[in-house]
mmCIF file of C-alpha atoms in Angstrom:
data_model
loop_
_atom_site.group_PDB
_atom_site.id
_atom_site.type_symbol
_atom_site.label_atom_id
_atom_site.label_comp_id
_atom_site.label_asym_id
_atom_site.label_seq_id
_atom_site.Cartn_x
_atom_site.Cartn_y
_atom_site.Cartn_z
ATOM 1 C CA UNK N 27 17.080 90.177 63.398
ATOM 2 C CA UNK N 28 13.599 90.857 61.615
ATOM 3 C CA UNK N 29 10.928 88.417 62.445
ATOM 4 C CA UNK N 30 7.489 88.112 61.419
ATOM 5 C CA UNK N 31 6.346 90.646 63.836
ATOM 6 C CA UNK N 32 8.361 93.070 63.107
ATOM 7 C CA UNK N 33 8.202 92.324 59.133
ATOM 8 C CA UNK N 34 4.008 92.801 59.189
ATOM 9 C CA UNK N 35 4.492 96.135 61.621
ATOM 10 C CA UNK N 36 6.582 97.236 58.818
ATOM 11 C CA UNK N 37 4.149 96.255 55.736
ATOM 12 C CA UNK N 38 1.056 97.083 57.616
ATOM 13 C CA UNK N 39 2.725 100.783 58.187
ATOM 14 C CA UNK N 40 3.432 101.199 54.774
ATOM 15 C CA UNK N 41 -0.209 100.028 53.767
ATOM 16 C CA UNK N 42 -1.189 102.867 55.627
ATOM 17 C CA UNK N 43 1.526 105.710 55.000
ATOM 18 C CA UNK N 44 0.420 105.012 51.390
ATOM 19 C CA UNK N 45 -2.565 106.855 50.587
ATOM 20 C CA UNK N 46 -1.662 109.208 53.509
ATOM 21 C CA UNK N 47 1.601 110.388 51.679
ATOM 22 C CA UNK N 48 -0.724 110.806 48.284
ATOM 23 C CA UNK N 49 -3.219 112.905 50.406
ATOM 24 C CA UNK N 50 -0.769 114.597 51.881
ATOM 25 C CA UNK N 51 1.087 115.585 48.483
ATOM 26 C CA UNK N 52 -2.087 116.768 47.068
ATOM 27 C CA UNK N 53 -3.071 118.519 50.162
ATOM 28 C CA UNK N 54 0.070 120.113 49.443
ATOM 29 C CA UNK N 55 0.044 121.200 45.912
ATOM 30 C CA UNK N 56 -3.593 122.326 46.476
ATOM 31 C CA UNK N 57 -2.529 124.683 49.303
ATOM 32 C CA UNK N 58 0.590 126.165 46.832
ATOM 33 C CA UNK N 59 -1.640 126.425 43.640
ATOM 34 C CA UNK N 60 -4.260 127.998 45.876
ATOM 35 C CA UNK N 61 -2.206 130.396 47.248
ATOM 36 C CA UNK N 62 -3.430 129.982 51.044
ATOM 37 C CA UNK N 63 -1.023 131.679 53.588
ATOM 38 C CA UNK N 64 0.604 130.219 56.683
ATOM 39 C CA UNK N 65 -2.429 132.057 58.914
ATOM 40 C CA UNK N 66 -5.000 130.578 56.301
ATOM 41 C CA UNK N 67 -3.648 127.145 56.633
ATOM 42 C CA UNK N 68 -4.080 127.138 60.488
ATOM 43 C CA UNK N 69 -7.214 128.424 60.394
ATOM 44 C CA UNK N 70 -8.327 125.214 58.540
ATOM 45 C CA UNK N 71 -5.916 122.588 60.824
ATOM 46 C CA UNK N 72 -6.813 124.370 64.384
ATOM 47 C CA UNK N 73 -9.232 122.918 66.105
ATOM 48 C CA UNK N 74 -9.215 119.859 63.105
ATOM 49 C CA UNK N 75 -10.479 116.181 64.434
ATOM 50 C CA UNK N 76 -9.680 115.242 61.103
ATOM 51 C CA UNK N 77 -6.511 116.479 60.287
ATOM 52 C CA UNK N 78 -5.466 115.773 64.011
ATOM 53 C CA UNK N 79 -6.380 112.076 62.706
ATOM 54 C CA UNK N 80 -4.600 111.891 58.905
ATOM 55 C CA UNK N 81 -1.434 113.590 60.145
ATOM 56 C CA UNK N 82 -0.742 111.431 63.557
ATOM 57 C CA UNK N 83 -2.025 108.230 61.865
ATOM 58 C CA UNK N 84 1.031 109.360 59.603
ATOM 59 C CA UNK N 85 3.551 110.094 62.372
ATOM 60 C CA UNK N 86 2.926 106.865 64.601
ATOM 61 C CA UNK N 87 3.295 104.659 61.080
ATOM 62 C CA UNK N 88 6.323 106.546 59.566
ATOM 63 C CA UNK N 89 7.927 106.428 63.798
ATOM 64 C CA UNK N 90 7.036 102.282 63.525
ATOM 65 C CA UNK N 91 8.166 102.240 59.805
ATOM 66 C CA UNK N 92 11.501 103.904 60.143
ATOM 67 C CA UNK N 93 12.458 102.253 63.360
ATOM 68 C CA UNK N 94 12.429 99.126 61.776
ATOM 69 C CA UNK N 95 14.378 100.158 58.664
ATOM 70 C CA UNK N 96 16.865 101.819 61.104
ATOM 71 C CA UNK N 97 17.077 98.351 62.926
ATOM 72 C CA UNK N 98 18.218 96.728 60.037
ATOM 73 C CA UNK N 99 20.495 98.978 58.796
ATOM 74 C CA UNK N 100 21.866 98.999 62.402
ATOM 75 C CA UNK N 101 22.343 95.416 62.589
ATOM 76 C CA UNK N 102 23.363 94.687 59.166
ATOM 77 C CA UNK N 103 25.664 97.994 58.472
ATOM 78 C CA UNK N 104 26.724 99.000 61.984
ATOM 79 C CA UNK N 105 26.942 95.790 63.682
ATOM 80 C CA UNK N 106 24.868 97.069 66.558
ATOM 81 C CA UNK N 107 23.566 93.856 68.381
ATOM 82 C CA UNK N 108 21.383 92.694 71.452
ATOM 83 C CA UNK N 109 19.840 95.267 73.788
ATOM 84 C CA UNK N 110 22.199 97.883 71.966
ATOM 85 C CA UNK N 111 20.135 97.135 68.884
ATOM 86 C CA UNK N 112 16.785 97.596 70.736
ATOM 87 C CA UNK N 113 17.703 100.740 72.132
ATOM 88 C CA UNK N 114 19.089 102.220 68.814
ATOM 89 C CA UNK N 115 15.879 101.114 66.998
ATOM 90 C CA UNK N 116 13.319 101.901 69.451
ATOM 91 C CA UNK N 117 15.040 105.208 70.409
ATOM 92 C CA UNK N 118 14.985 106.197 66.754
ATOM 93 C CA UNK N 119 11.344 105.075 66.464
ATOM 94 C CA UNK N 120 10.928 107.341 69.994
ATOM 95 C CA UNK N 121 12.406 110.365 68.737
ATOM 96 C CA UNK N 122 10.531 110.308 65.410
ATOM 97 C CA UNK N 123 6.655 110.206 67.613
ATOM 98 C CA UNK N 124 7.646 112.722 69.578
ATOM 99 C CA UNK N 125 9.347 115.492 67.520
ATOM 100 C CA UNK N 126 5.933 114.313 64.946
ATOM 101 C CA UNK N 127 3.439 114.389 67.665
ATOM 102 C CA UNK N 128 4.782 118.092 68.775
ATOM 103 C CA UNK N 129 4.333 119.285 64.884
ATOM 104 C CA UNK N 130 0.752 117.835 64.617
ATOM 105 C CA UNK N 131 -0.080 119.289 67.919
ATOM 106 C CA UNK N 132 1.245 122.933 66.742
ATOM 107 C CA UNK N 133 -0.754 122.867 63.870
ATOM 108 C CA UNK N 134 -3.763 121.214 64.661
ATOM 109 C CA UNK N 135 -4.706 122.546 69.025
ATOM 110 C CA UNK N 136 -6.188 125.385 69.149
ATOM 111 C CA UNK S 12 53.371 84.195 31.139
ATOM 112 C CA UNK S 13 50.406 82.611 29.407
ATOM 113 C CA UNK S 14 50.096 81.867 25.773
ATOM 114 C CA UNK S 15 48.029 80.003 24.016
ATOM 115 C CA UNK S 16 49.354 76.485 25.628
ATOM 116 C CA UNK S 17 49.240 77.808 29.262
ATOM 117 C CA UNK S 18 47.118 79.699 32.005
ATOM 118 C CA UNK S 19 48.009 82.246 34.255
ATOM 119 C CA UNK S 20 46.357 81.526 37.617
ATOM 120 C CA UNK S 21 46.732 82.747 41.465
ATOM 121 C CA UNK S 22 45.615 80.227 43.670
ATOM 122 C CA UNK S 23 44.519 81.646 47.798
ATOM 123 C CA UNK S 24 46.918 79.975 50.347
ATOM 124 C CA UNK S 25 46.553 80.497 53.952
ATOM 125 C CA UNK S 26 44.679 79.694 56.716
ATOM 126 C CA UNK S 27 41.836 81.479 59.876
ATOM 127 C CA UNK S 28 44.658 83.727 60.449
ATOM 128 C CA UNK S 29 45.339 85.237 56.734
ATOM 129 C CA UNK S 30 46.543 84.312 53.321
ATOM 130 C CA UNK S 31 47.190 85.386 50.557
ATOM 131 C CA UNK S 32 47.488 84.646 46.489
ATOM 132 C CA UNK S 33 50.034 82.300 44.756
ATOM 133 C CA UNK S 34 51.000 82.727 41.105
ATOM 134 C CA UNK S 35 51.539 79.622 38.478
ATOM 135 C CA UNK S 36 51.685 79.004 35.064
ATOM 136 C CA UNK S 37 49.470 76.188 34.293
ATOM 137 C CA UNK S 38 49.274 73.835 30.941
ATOM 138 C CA UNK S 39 46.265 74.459 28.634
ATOM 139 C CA UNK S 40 43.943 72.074 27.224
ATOM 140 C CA UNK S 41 40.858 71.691 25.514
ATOM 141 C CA UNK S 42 37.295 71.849 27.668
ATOM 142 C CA UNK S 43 39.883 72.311 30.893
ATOM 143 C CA UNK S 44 37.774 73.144 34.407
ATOM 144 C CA UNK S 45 38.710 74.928 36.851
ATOM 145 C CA UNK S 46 38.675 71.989 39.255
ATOM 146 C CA UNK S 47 41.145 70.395 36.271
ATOM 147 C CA UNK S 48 43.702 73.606 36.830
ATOM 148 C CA UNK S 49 43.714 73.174 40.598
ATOM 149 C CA UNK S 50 44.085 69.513 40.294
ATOM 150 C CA UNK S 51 47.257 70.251 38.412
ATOM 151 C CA UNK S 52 48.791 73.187 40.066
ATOM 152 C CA UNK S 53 48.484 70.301 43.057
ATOM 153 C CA UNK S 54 49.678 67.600 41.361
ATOM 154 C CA UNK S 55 52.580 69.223 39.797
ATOM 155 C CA UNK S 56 53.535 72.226 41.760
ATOM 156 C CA UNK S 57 52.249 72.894 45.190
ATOM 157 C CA UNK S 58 51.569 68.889 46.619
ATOM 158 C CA UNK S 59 50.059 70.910 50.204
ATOM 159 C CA UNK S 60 47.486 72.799 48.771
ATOM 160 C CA UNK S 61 43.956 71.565 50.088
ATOM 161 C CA UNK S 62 40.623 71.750 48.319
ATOM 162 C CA UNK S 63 37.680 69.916 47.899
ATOM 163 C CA UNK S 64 35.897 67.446 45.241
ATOM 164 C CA UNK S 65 34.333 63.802 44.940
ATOM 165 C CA UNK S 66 31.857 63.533 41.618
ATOM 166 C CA UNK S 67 33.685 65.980 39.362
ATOM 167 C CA UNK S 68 30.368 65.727 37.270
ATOM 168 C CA UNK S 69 27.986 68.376 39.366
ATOM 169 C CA UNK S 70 25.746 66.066 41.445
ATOM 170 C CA UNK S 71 28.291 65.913 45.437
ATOM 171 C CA UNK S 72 28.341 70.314 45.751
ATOM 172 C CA UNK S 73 31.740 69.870 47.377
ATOM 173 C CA UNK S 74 34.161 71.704 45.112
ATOM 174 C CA UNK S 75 32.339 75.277 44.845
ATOM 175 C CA UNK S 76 35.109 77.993 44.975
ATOM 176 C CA UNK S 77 35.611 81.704 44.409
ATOM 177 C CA UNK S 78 36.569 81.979 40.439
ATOM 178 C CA UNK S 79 37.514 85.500 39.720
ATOM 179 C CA UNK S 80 34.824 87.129 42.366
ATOM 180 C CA UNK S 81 32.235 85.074 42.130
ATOM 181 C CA UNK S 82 31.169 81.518 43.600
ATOM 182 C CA UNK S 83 30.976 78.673 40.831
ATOM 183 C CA UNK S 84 30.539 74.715 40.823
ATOM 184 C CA UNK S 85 34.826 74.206 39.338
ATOM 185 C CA UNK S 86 33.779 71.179 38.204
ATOM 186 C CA UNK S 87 31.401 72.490 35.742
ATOM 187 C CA UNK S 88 33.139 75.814 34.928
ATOM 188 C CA UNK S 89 35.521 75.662 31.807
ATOM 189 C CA UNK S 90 38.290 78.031 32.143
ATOM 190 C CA UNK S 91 37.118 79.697 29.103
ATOM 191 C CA UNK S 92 33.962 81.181 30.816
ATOM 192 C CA UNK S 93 35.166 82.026 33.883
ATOM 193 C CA UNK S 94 36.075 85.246 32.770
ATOM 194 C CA UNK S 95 38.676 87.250 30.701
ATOM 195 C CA UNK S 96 42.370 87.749 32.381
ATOM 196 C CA UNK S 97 44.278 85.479 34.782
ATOM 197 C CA UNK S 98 42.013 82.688 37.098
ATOM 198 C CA UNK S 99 41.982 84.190 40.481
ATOM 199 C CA UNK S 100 40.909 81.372 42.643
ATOM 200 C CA UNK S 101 39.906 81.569 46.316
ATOM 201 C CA UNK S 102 37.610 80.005 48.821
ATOM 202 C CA UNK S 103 33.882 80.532 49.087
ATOM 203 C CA UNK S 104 33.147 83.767 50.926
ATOM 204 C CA UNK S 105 30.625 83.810 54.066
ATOM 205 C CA UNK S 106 32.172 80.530 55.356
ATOM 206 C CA UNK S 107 35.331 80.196 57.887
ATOM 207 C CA UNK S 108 38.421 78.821 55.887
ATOM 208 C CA UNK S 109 40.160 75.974 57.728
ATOM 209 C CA UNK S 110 43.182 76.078 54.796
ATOM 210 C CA UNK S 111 43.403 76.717 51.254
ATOM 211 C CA UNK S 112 40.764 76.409 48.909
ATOM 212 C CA UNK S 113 38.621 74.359 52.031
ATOM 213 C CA UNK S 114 35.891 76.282 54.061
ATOM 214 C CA UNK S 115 34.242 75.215 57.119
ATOM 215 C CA UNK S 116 30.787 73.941 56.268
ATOM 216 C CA UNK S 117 29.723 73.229 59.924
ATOM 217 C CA UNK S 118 27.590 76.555 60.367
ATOM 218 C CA UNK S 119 26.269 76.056 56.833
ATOM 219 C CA UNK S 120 24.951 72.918 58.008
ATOM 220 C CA UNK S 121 24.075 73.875 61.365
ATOM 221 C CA UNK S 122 21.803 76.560 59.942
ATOM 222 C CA UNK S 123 20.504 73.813 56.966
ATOM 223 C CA UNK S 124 19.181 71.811 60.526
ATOM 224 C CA UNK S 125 18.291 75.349 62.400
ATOM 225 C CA UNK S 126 15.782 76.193 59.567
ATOM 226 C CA UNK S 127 14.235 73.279 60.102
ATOM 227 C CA UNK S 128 15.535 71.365 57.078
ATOM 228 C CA UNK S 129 14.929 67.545 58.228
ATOM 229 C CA UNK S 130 12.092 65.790 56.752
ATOM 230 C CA UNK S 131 9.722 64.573 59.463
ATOM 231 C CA UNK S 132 7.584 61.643 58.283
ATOM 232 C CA UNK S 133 4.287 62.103 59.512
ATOM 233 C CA UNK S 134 3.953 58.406 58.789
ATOM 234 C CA UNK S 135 5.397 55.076 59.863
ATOM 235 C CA UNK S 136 6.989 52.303 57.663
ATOM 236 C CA UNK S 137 3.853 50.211 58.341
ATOM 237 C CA UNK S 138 1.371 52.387 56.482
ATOM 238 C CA UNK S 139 0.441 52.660 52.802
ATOM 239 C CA UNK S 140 2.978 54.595 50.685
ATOM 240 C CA UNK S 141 0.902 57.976 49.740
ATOM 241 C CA UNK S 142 -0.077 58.794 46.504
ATOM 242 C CA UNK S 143 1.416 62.060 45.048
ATOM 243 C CA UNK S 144 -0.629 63.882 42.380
ATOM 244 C CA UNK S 145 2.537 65.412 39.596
ATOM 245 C CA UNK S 146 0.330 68.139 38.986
ATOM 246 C CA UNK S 147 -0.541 69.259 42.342
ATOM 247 C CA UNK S 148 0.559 73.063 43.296
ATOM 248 C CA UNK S 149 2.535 71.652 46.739
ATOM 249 C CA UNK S 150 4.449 69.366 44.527
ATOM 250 C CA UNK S 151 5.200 71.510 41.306
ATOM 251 C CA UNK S 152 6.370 74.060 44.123
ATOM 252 C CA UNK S 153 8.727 71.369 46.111
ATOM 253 C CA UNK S 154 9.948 70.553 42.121
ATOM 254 C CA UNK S 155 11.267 73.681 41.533
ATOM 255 C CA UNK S 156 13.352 73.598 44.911
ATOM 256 C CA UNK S 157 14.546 70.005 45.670
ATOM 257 C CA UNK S 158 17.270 69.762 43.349
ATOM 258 C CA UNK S 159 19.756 71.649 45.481
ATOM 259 C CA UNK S 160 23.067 69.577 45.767
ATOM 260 C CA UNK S 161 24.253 71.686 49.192
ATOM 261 C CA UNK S 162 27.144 73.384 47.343
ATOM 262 C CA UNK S 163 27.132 76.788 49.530
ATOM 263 C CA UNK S 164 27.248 78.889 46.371
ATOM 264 C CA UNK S 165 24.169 80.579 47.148
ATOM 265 C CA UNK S 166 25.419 80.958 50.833
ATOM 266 C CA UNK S 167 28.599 82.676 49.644
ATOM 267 C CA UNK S 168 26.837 85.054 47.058
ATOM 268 C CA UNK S 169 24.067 86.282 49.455
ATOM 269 C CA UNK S 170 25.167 90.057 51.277
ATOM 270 C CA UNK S 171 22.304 89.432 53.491
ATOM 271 C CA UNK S 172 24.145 86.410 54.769
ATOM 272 C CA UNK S 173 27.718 88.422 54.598
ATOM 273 C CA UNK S 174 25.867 91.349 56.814
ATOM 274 C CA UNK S 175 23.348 89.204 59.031
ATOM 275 C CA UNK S 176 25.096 86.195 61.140
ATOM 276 C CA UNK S 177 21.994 84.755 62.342
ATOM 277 C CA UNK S 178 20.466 84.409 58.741
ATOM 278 C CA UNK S 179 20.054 80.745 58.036
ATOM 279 C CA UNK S 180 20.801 81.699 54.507
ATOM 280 C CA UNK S 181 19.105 80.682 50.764
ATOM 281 C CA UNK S 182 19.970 77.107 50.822
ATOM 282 C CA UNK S 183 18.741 76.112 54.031
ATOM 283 C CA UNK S 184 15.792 78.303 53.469
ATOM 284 C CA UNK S 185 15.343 76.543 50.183
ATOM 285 C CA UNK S 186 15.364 73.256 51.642
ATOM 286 C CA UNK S 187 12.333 74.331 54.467
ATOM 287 C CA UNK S 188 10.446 75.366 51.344
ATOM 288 C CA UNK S 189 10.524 72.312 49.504
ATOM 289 C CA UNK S 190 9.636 70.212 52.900
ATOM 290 C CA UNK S 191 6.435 72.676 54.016
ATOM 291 C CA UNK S 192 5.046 71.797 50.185
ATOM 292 C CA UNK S 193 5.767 67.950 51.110
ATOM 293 C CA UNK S 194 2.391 66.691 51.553
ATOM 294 C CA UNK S 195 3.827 63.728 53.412
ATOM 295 C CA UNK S 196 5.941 65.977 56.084
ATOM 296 C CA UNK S 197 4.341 66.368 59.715
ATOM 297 C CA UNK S 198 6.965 69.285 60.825
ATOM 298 C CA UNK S 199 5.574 72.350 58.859
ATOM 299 C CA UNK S 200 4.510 74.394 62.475
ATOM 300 C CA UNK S 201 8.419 74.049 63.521
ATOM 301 C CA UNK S 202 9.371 74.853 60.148
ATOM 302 C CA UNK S 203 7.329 78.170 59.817
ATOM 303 C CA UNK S 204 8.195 79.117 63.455
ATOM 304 C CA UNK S 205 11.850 78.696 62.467
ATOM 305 C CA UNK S 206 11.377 80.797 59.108
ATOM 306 C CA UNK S 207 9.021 83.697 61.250
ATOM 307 C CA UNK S 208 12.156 84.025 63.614
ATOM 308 C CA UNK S 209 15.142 86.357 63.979
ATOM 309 C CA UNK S 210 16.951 84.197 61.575
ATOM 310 C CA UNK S 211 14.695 83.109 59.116
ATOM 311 C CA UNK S 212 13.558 84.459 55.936
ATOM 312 C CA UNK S 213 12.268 87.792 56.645
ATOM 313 C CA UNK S 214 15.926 88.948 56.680
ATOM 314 C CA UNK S 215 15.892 88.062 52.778
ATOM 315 C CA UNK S 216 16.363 91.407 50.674
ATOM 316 C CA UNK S 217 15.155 89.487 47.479
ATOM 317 C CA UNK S 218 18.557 90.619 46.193
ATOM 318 C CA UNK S 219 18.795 87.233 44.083
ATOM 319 C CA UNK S 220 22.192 86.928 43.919
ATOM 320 C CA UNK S 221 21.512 83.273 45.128
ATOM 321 C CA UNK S 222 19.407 82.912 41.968
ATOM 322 C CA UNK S 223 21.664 84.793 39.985
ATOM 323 C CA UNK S 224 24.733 82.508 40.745
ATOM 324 C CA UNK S 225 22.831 79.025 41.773
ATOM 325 C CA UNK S 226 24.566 76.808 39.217
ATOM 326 C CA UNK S 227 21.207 73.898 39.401
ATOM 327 C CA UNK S 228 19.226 77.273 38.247
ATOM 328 C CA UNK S 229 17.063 76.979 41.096
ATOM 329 C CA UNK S 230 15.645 80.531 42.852
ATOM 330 C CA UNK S 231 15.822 80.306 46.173
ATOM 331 C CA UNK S 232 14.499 83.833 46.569
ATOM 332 C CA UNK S 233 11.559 82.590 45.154
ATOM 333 C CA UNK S 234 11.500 80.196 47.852
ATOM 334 C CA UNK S 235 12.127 82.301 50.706
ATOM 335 C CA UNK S 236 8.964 84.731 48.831
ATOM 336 C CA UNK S 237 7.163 81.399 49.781
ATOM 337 C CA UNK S 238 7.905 81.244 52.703
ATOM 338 C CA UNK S 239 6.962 84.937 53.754
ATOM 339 C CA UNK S 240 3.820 84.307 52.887
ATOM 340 C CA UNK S 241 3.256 81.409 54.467
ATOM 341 C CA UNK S 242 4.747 82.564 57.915
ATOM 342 C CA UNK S 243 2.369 85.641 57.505
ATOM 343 C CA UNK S 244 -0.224 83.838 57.075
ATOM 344 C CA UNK S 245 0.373 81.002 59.772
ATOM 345 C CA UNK S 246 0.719 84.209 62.032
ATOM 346 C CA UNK S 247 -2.278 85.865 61.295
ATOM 347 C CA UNK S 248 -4.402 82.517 61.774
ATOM 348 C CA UNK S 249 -2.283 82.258 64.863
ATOM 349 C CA UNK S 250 -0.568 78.743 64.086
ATOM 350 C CA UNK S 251 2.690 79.778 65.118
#
């Protein structure tokens, strides 16, 4: 049900979620302890090449990461096999980039 | 009732379609097995109930069972450690039962074979036998794996093979492991395709419950960790 391709997407995406979960965390805490508002926060993301970068780096690896988890928990948990299996996992994976994709784009265009 | 002469046990009965437990009263001895109370409740009691042995000394794997929820070698388990209460003796989970205490090993096996688990010689008869260094890290890694006896134990312990049909499982795993650090084995590109595909070893939790209940001691997790890497890497350089 996992193979090696699907094992290293998994790893790589984690490798990379890593020090993006840690920036975003600190990102976080600075923004609280700072006291920056909701308008003073999108005043720094709008328009951001960067942060338009960190944050859907983040969604496409946590969409890829989670859709594999969900695949295996499908398979091994629900029983859900063959194209039943793709669709549940790459659905899930799907779902995940797009409802991302649409926060990253309301905080980061313009 | 059991006293200190005799053993409460319940022995599995049944079949594919359903069973269920049979209750006997069964004389105690000194250094008794398991495999010595089912010997007697069949001896004495119950003449059609089927199980499995040969070497009765831990070397053939044929007489693993369930003892009191969890797989052991009944040769080699004394009633007085399998745990406290009555023996509750059933057949080896993961595995079809054809009757009794006897599972179907076919897909076992299958999977042993699927996983790539026969040695191909990457020599013929005529040339020179090769010299193996002891201390070598292929061989000290092929040490810790090859004494495996094919008793299913790990098999029936393993969720990921209770959850996952296609997973070839820690022994047969285990086995691939020990032939890819044979220096003298020509198949290791079939081998790591097997082991990089939907049933190979990447469905491996690393829950260890093979290790945990393996009764040579071996760790086929550790094995299987062996084989991840290896697959990776055979991937990456594009060799399989």
């Amino acid at each position: 049900m996992l193979d090696v391709r699907l094992y290293l997407a998994q790893r790589i995406t984690a490798l990379v979620m890593a020090p993006l979960v840690i920036g975003h965390l600190a990102v976080m805490i600075y923004a609280v302890q700072g006291g920056l508002s909701g308008a003073e926060i999108l005043s720094r993301t709008q328009g951001s090449v960067v942060w338009a970068l960190f944050y859907g780096a983040f969604v496409l690896a946590a969409a890829i990461h989670a859709a594999i988890g969900i695949r295996s928990i499908a398979y091994e948990v629900a029983g859900v096999k063959g194209l039943a299996l793709n669709v549940v996992s790459l659905g899930f994976g799907v779902l995940l980039l797009v409802m991302g994709l649409r926060a990253v784009a309301a905080v980061v265009l313009p | 009732m059991a006293s200190d002469e005799t053993i409460d046990v319940e022995i599995w009965q049944g079949d594919a379609g359903g069973g269920d437990y049979r209750a006997y009263t069964v004389p105690a001895q000194r250094s008794q097995t398991v495999l010595d109370v089912v010997t007697w409740v069949q001896q004495n009691v119950e003449p059609d109930l089927t199980y499995r042995f040969a070497c009765r000394v831990g070397m053939c794997g044929s007489c693993a069972m369930n003892v009191n929820g969890k797989p052991r070698w009944t040769c080699r388990t004394h009633v007085s450690n399998a745990g406290d209460g009555p023996l509750r003796i059933a057949p080896l989970r993961n595995l079809p039962v054809i009757k009794d205490l006897v599972c179907d090993m076919t897909e076992f096996f299958d999977k042993w074979v699927g996983a790539g688990g026969v040695f191909k010689p990457s020599a013929t008869r005529d040339d020179p036998m090769p010299a193996i260094d002891p201390t070598m890290t292929e061989r000290a890694a092929a040490s810790e794996a090859i004494e495996c006896i094919n008793c299913a134990i790990c098999y029936s312990a393993c969720d990921a093979v209770a959850q996952n049909d296609a997973y070839f499982g820690p022994a047969a795993l285990n086995r691939s492991w020990s032939l890819i650090n044979d220096v003298r084995d020509a198949g290791k590109t079939e081998r790591l395709t097997a082991a990089a595909g939907i049933g190979g070893c990447f469905n491996c939790h690393s829950q260890q419950g093979c290790a945990s209940h393996c009764p040579n001691l071996l760790n086929p997790t550790l094995s299987i960790a062996g084989l991840k890497r290896a697959a990776v890497k055979a991937k990456v350089r594009g060799e399989i």
